[in-house]
Amino acid sequence: MARAFVTKIVTANDLLVGDAVYLTSSNLWSRDFHEAKICLNEDEATRLLDSTNFHQHHIVGAYLADVAARDGRPVELLHFREKFRTKGPSNYFHGKQEFNNQQGVA
Amino acid sequence: MSLEFTQDQNSIIVRDGKFCPPHEQKPGKTIELKSGENFTPADFSDTDIAVIVINVLAFNDGRAFSQAKKIRTSGFKGILRLKGPVIADQYPLAIRCGFDELEISASEAKRQPQFQWSDALKRTRDNYLTRLTEMEVNGDQSELSPA
Amino acid sequence: MYAYNEFDQKFVRQRVSQFREQIEKRLNGSLSEEEFRTLRLMNGLYLQLHAYMLRIAIPYGSLNSDQMRKFAYIADRWDKGYGHFTTRQNIQFNWPKLENVADILDALADVNMHAIQTSGNCVRNVTADHFSGASIDEIEDPRPSAELLRQWSTDHPQFQYLPRKFKIAITGSPNDRAVVKAHDIGLRILRNQQGEVGYQVIIGGGLGRSPFVGHTIREFLPKADLLPYIEAILQVYNLGGRRDNKYKARIKILVHETGIEEITRRVEENFKLQKSEFQKPSDKLIAAIEKRFLAPDFEQSTYENFEAERSESPQFDIFVKRNIADHRRENYAIVTVSLKNIGQTPGDATSEQMRVLADIAQRFSHDELRISHEQNIILPHVQKRHLPEVYKLLQAADLASANIGLISDIIACPGMDYCALATARSIPVAKDISRRFDELKLEHEIGDIKLKISGCINACGHHHLGHIGILGLEKGGIENYQITLGGAADLTMAIGKRAGRGFSAEELLPAIERLIGAYLDLRTSREEVFLSSLKRLGHSPFIEALYPKKESQNVA
């Protein structure tokens, strides 16, 4: 029996900055995974991932990541590696966590 | 090793940093080697061999560089050609290993225009291996105390 | 220090402009990501979890104060104010942007430094004993040989696209401080019966997924034959190494699958051909290079103040006992500066600390610094009379931890806090362990022990070689840590044995505490270090401590 499909989003690293980015429904890349387009089945996921072949001048190494979604939007990345990518390292307050903090202050 | 030699109609020869038309038919045999294919120096002792082509399937398969060097070490004086998806940055390495020319596909040539190859060729000269053979070592016979 | 010349300068500049072009070619589509990846790796540029990472070579671990200051400058200008020193005598910056990398490389070229071949499937930065030129037990300084190998391997036309990466290490002392048996090629300088200096050549060692202790392929290689012999090994490997599976592509697998006898035969046969290709004998080249190694101008001095300070300050005395090694000159000492402060990231130094170290090196260590494979910084030539002052300067910069060789002197790879290949984090584990044993005030009681942590099977943290090794993996969607026991990194190199099932992140620290507790209970005296107890008693009592029976767990 086939395993139940887990909702997915497409992620990659930004070519210029190198940080984690996520593919949105408007076919753009966001630094916030909450804005990512979710794929509800295997075909959709494959198609969306294939579409990134046309984005090679912006991103590197696109792949699919499992998410929990609510109301058609991703709410949580499931793997701990992917959770780390949304924040940054644990030893210094660098990476996305720093950026998010700045946003909060602004 | 095969003796039949097929030059792709759409392929381009890179020689002296320029895109060239294929060679006119030359007297002598052309031998093709696969990347990594074993050979012994005796295989090339036939003076009738004019061209040896080494085929690579991927740019990062570096065996052809050592094959070329070995073929030259064994005394082969004919034309040595590297055929496959080579990138311009590899051109100086190929020359330094003993290749004379490259054969790339038309699409590779389109993606990497001629100036990239002529620029790359300029980087052939200044290298450490050449320098090590030219390094002045005479006159330092006196034992130096360890630093 | 080795004095670079115009050629070296021209070469690195050319390489920077080439890489600048390669970046442009990637942006304009002339190079695919796959091709660019190969080229950027050859220039030390990785793409990690959160950002690019630039790995810069510190050839054979030696640098001067200007070079260290340049690292500080780069850290402040283009990164986040710190750098990470690695087990292969490199420094890594974790936050460069692609658009700045060529500028960073140009800044490095100002001080003759570069990132060439710090990654990729080529011959990597040649590493050497970090006490080279200073240690009391040295037969010959290995750095001129290492410099020759650096020049030979740099942009070597045959060996830029090897089946896999290739690491060479060299030591000039019988006490191996360069882990030569864990490298693709390890070289040990020795004398033969005639008193001539040459190399023992070891090949096929390595860690990672399949750890191997290297095999000796030549008991004694004359110095004159170094390059043709190494060239022969590399050519045999380039043509024969597996390219079908990257986990089986290292030379250790070729040696393992083909057999050392057959590999020896191929290398020796190839060596005969290579000898005619190298017109200049390697010993002559090394002698020419040696001339460019400017030996420190050692001074005579007395050091009553040093002895006085030792008896006055117990803190200083502990520092001397842990962090100072004998120098070949009686009035000098080798200082190891710990980058393992309690609760901090192993191997990290701030730009401010780099500047302090540069200043100290310039004033007190004949302008020399070294990076050790244990991720510490060495001041190789400090007069004993200056040690009290050096200690105070280190203290002021938070660099005076007297913990060399102790349980907090941990080797750890960056793990999943940074590395795209990691399967678990290693930095928090290192921080927790050092904090815990500091709280318990047990560190000095435990004494000499090597604890090493890797965040994946590639073993950058050398966990196989730890007396206690920790390997972070993923199990069932969470981080899981396996413990190995009994590894050793010296000339008796041994690969640690797995103790049993892995531990979750929460279970790990208590497990290490039980393990150390068992050692403290079982040792005959303080003189019996952890590894000796392990050897005397075997692993069973320690495994029992790691995996106690249910009832004893409830009591605890």
Coordinates of C-alpha atoms in Angstrom, one line a residue, chain C residues 31-344:
Chain C
L31 CA 28.1 27.6 -16.5
S32 CA 25.4 25.3 -15.1
E33 CA 25.1 25.0 -11.3
E34 CA 26.7 21.6 -11.5
E35 CA 29.7 22.9 -13.3
F36 CA 29.9 26.1 -11.1
R37 CA 29.6 24.0 -8.0
T38 CA 32.7 22.0 -9.0
L39 CA 34.6 25.2 -9.7
R40 CA 33.5 27.1 -6.6
L41 CA 34.3 24.1 -4.4
M42 CA 37.9 24.1 -5.8
N43 CA 37.9 27.7 -4.6
G44 CA 36.7 26.8 -1.1
L45 CA 33.1 28.0 -1.5
Y46 CA 30.4 25.8 -0.2
L47 CA 26.6 26.3 0.0
Q48 CA 25.5 25.4 3.4
L49 CA 22.2 25.3 5.3
H50 CA 21.8 29.0 5.9
A51 CA 24.4 30.7 3.7
Y52 CA 27.6 30.2 1.7
M53 CA 30.7 29.2 3.6
L54 CA 34.2 30.1 2.5
R55 CA 37.0 27.8 3.6
I56 CA 40.5 29.3 3.5
A57 CA 43.7 27.3 3.6
I58 CA 46.3 27.9 6.2
P59 CA 49.0 25.9 4.6
Y60 CA 50.5 23.4 7.0
G61 CA 48.8 25.4 9.8
S62 CA 51.3 28.2 9.8
L63 CA 50.5 31.9 9.6
N64 CA 51.8 35.3 10.6
S65 CA 50.3 38.2 12.4
D66 CA 49.3 40.1 9.2
Q67 CA 47.5 37.1 7.9
M68 CA 45.6 36.6 11.2
R69 CA 44.7 40.3 11.2
K70 CA 43.4 39.9 7.6
F71 CA 41.1 37.1 8.9
A72 CA 39.8 39.6 11.5
Y73 CA 39.3 42.2 8.8
I74 CA 37.3 39.8 6.6
A75 CA 35.3 38.6 9.6
D76 CA 34.2 42.2 10.4
R77 CA 33.8 43.5 6.8
W78 CA 32.1 40.6 5.1
D79 CA 31.1 38.2 7.7
K80 CA 29.7 38.2 11.3
G81 CA 32.7 39.1 13.3
Y82 CA 34.1 35.6 13.9
G83 CA 35.8 32.7 12.2
H84 CA 35.8 28.9 12.7
F85 CA 39.1 27.0 12.7
T86 CA 38.9 23.5 11.5
T87 CA 40.5 20.1 12.0
R88 CA 42.3 20.5 8.7
Q89 CA 44.1 23.7 9.4
N90 CA 41.6 25.9 7.6
I91 CA 39.5 28.8 8.7
Q92 CA 35.8 29.0 7.7
F93 CA 33.6 32.0 7.4
N94 CA 29.9 31.0 7.7
W95 CA 28.2 34.0 6.2
P96 CA 29.8 35.4 3.0
K97 CA 27.6 36.5 0.1
L98 CA 28.4 35.3 -3.4
E99 CA 28.8 38.8 -4.7
N100 CA 31.6 39.5 -2.1
V101 CA 33.6 36.3 -2.4
A102 CA 35.9 37.5 -5.1
D103 CA 36.6 40.6 -3.0
I104 CA 37.3 38.5 0.0
L105 CA 39.7 36.4 -2.0
D106 CA 41.5 39.6 -3.2
A107 CA 41.9 40.7 0.4
L108 CA 43.4 37.4 1.2
A109 CA 45.8 37.6 -1.8
D110 CA 47.1 40.8 -0.2
V111 CA 48.7 38.6 2.5
N112 CA 49.4 35.7 0.1
M113 CA 46.5 33.6 1.3
H114 CA 43.8 31.8 -0.7
A115 CA 41.1 29.3 -0.7
I116 CA 42.4 27.2 -3.6
Q117 CA 41.7 23.5 -3.3
T118 CA 40.2 23.6 0.2
S119 CA 37.3 21.6 -1.2
G120 CA 36.4 19.7 -4.3
N121 CA 37.8 16.4 -5.7
C122 CA 41.4 17.5 -5.7
V123 CA 44.4 17.5 -3.5
R124 CA 43.4 19.5 -0.4
N125 CA 45.4 21.8 1.9
V126 CA 48.5 19.8 3.0
T127 CA 48.5 19.6 6.8
A128 CA 51.4 19.2 9.1
D129 CA 52.4 18.9 12.7
H130 CA 51.4 22.2 14.4
F131 CA 54.5 22.1 16.5
S132 CA 56.8 22.0 13.4
G133 CA 60.0 23.9 13.8
A134 CA 59.5 24.2 17.5
S135 CA 59.1 20.8 19.1
I136 CA 61.9 19.1 20.9
D137 CA 61.4 15.6 19.3
E138 CA 61.5 16.7 15.7
I139 CA 63.8 15.0 13.1
E140 CA 63.2 17.6 10.5
D141 CA 60.8 20.5 10.0
P142 CA 58.1 19.0 7.7
R143 CA 56.9 22.4 6.4
P144 CA 59.4 22.7 3.5
S145 CA 58.2 19.3 2.3
A146 CA 54.6 20.4 2.8
E147 CA 55.3 23.6 0.9
L148 CA 56.7 21.6 -2.0
L149 CA 53.6 19.4 -2.1
R150 CA 51.4 22.5 -1.9
Q151 CA 53.2 23.9 -5.0
W152 CA 53.1 20.6 -6.8
S153 CA 49.4 20.0 -6.1
T154 CA 48.2 23.5 -6.8
D155 CA 46.4 23.5 -10.1
H156 CA 48.0 20.2 -11.0
P157 CA 46.6 19.5 -14.5
Q158 CA 45.9 15.8 -14.0
F159 CA 44.5 15.9 -10.5
Q160 CA 41.8 18.6 -10.4
Y161 CA 39.0 16.1 -11.2
L162 CA 39.9 13.1 -9.1
P163 CA 37.3 10.5 -8.1
R164 CA 37.1 12.1 -4.7
K165 CA 38.9 14.5 -2.4
F166 CA 42.5 13.7 -1.5
K167 CA 44.2 14.6 1.8
I168 CA 47.9 14.6 2.6
A169 CA 49.4 15.1 6.1
I170 CA 53.0 15.2 7.1
T171 CA 54.8 15.0 10.4
G172 CA 58.5 15.4 11.2
S173 CA 58.4 13.9 14.7
P174 CA 58.1 10.3 16.0
N175 CA 55.2 11.7 18.0
D176 CA 52.5 12.0 15.4
R177 CA 50.6 15.2 15.9
A178 CA 49.2 15.3 12.3
V179 CA 47.2 12.0 12.4
V180 CA 49.1 10.8 9.3
K181 CA 47.5 7.3 9.4
A182 CA 44.1 8.8 8.9
H183 CA 44.9 10.4 5.5
D184 CA 44.9 9.4 1.9
I185 CA 48.6 9.9 2.1
G186 CA 50.5 10.2 5.4
L187 CA 54.2 11.1 5.4
R188 CA 56.4 10.6 8.4
I189 CA 59.9 12.0 8.2
L190 CA 62.5 9.5 9.6
R191 CA 66.1 8.5 9.3
N192 CA 67.2 5.3 7.8
Q193 CA 70.1 3.2 9.1
Q194 CA 72.6 5.3 7.1
G195 CA 71.3 8.4 8.8
E196 CA 69.6 9.8 5.7
V197 CA 66.4 11.6 6.0
G198 CA 63.4 10.4 4.1
Y199 CA 59.8 9.5 4.4
Q200 CA 57.7 6.6 5.6
V201 CA 54.8 6.7 3.1
I202 CA 51.4 5.6 4.3
I203 CA 48.3 5.4 2.1
G204 CA 44.7 4.6 2.3
G205 CA 43.9 5.8 5.8
G206 CA 40.7 7.7 6.4
L207 CA 37.7 8.1 8.6
G208 CA 34.1 8.7 7.3
R209 CA 31.7 5.9 6.5
S210 CA 34.4 3.3 6.2
P211 CA 37.3 4.1 8.6
F212 CA 40.7 2.6 7.8
V213 CA 44.1 2.8 9.4
G214 CA 46.6 3.6 6.6
H215 CA 49.0 1.0 5.1
T216 CA 52.6 1.6 4.8
I217 CA 53.4 1.5 1.1
R218 CA 57.1 2.5 1.4
E219 CA 59.1 2.1 4.6
F220 CA 61.7 4.6 3.4
L221 CA 61.4 6.9 0.5
P222 CA 64.5 9.0 -0.2
K223 CA 63.7 12.7 -0.1
A224 CA 64.9 13.1 -3.7
D225 CA 62.0 10.9 -4.8
L226 CA 59.1 12.7 -3.1
L227 CA 57.3 14.2 -6.0
P228 CA 57.6 11.3 -8.5
Y229 CA 56.4 8.9 -5.9
I230 CA 53.4 11.0 -4.8
E231 CA 52.6 11.7 -8.5
A232 CA 52.7 7.9 -9.1
I233 CA 50.2 7.3 -6.3
L234 CA 47.9 10.0 -7.5
Q235 CA 48.0 8.8 -11.1
V236 CA 47.2 5.2 -10.1
Y237 CA 44.3 6.6 -8.0
N238 CA 43.0 8.9 -10.7
L239 CA 42.8 6.1 -13.2
G240 CA 41.8 3.3 -10.9
G241 CA 39.6 4.9 -8.2
R242 CA 35.9 4.2 -8.3
R243 CA 33.7 6.9 -9.9
D244 CA 30.4 5.0 -9.7
N245 CA 29.7 5.6 -6.0
K246 CA 31.0 8.6 -4.1
Y247 CA 31.0 6.7 -0.8
K248 CA 33.5 4.2 -2.4
A249 CA 35.6 6.7 -4.3
R250 CA 38.4 7.5 -1.8
I251 CA 41.7 5.8 -2.3
K252 CA 41.2 3.8 0.9
I253 CA 38.5 1.9 -0.9
L254 CA 40.7 1.3 -3.9
V255 CA 43.4 0.0 -1.6
H256 CA 40.9 -2.1 0.3
E257 CA 39.3 -3.6 -2.8
T258 CA 42.4 -4.1 -4.8
G259 CA 44.8 -5.1 -2.0
I260 CA 47.8 -3.2 -0.8
E261 CA 50.2 -5.6 -2.6
E262 CA 48.6 -4.9 -6.0
I263 CA 48.5 -1.2 -5.4
T264 CA 52.1 -1.2 -4.3
R265 CA 53.0 -3.0 -7.5
R266 CA 51.2 -0.4 -9.6
V267 CA 52.6 2.5 -7.8
E268 CA 56.2 1.3 -7.9
E269 CA 55.9 0.5 -11.6
N270 CA 54.4 3.9 -12.3
F271 CA 57.1 5.5 -10.1
K272 CA 59.8 4.2 -12.5
L273 CA 58.1 6.2 -15.3
Q274 CA 57.6 9.3 -13.2
K275 CA 61.2 9.5 -12.2
S276 CA 62.2 10.6 -15.7
E277 CA 59.4 13.2 -15.8
F278 CA 60.7 15.2 -12.8
Q279 CA 64.0 16.8 -13.8
K280 CA 64.8 18.3 -10.5
P281 CA 65.2 16.0 -7.5
S282 CA 62.8 16.8 -4.7
D283 CA 65.5 17.1 -2.0
K284 CA 67.0 20.0 -4.0
L285 CA 63.7 21.6 -4.4
I286 CA 63.0 21.3 -0.7
A287 CA 66.4 22.8 0.0
A288 CA 65.6 25.8 -2.2
I289 CA 62.3 26.2 -0.4
E290 CA 63.9 25.9 3.0
K291 CA 65.9 29.0 2.1
R292 CA 62.7 30.9 1.9
F293 CA 61.6 29.7 5.3
L294 CA 62.9 32.5 7.5
A295 CA 63.9 30.8 10.7
P296 CA 63.1 32.8 13.9
D297 CA 66.0 34.8 15.3
F298 CA 66.1 33.0 18.7
E299 CA 67.4 34.9 21.7
Q300 CA 69.2 33.9 24.8
S301 CA 67.3 34.7 28.0
T302 CA 66.8 33.8 31.6
Y303 CA 63.4 33.3 33.1
E304 CA 63.5 33.6 36.9
N305 CA 60.3 35.7 36.7
F306 CA 58.5 32.7 35.0
E307 CA 59.4 30.3 37.9
A308 CA 58.4 33.0 40.4
E309 CA 55.0 33.6 38.8
R310 CA 54.4 29.8 38.8
S311 CA 54.9 29.5 42.5
E312 CA 52.9 32.7 43.2
S313 CA 49.9 32.1 41.0
P314 CA 48.3 28.6 41.1
Q315 CA 46.1 29.7 38.1
F316 CA 49.1 30.4 36.0
D317 CA 50.8 27.2 37.2
I318 CA 47.8 25.2 35.9
F319 CA 47.9 27.0 32.6
V320 CA 51.6 26.1 32.3
K321 CA 50.9 22.5 33.1
R322 CA 48.1 22.1 30.6
N323 CA 48.8 24.5 27.8
I324 CA 52.6 24.7 27.5
A325 CA 54.8 22.2 25.7
D326 CA 58.6 21.9 25.6
H327 CA 60.4 23.9 23.0
R328 CA 63.6 22.7 21.3
R329 CA 65.2 25.7 22.9
E330 CA 65.4 25.5 26.6
N331 CA 64.4 29.1 27.3
Y332 CA 61.4 29.0 25.0
A333 CA 58.0 27.3 25.2
I334 CA 55.2 26.4 22.9
V335 CA 51.9 27.8 24.0
T336 CA 48.6 26.3 23.0
V337 CA 45.8 28.8 23.2
S338 CA 42.5 27.0 23.8
L339 CA 39.5 27.9 21.5
K340 CA 37.4 25.7 23.8
N341 CA 36.1 28.0 26.5
I342 CA 33.4 26.4 28.6
G343 CA 30.1 26.6 26.9
Q344 CA 31.5 28.1 23.6

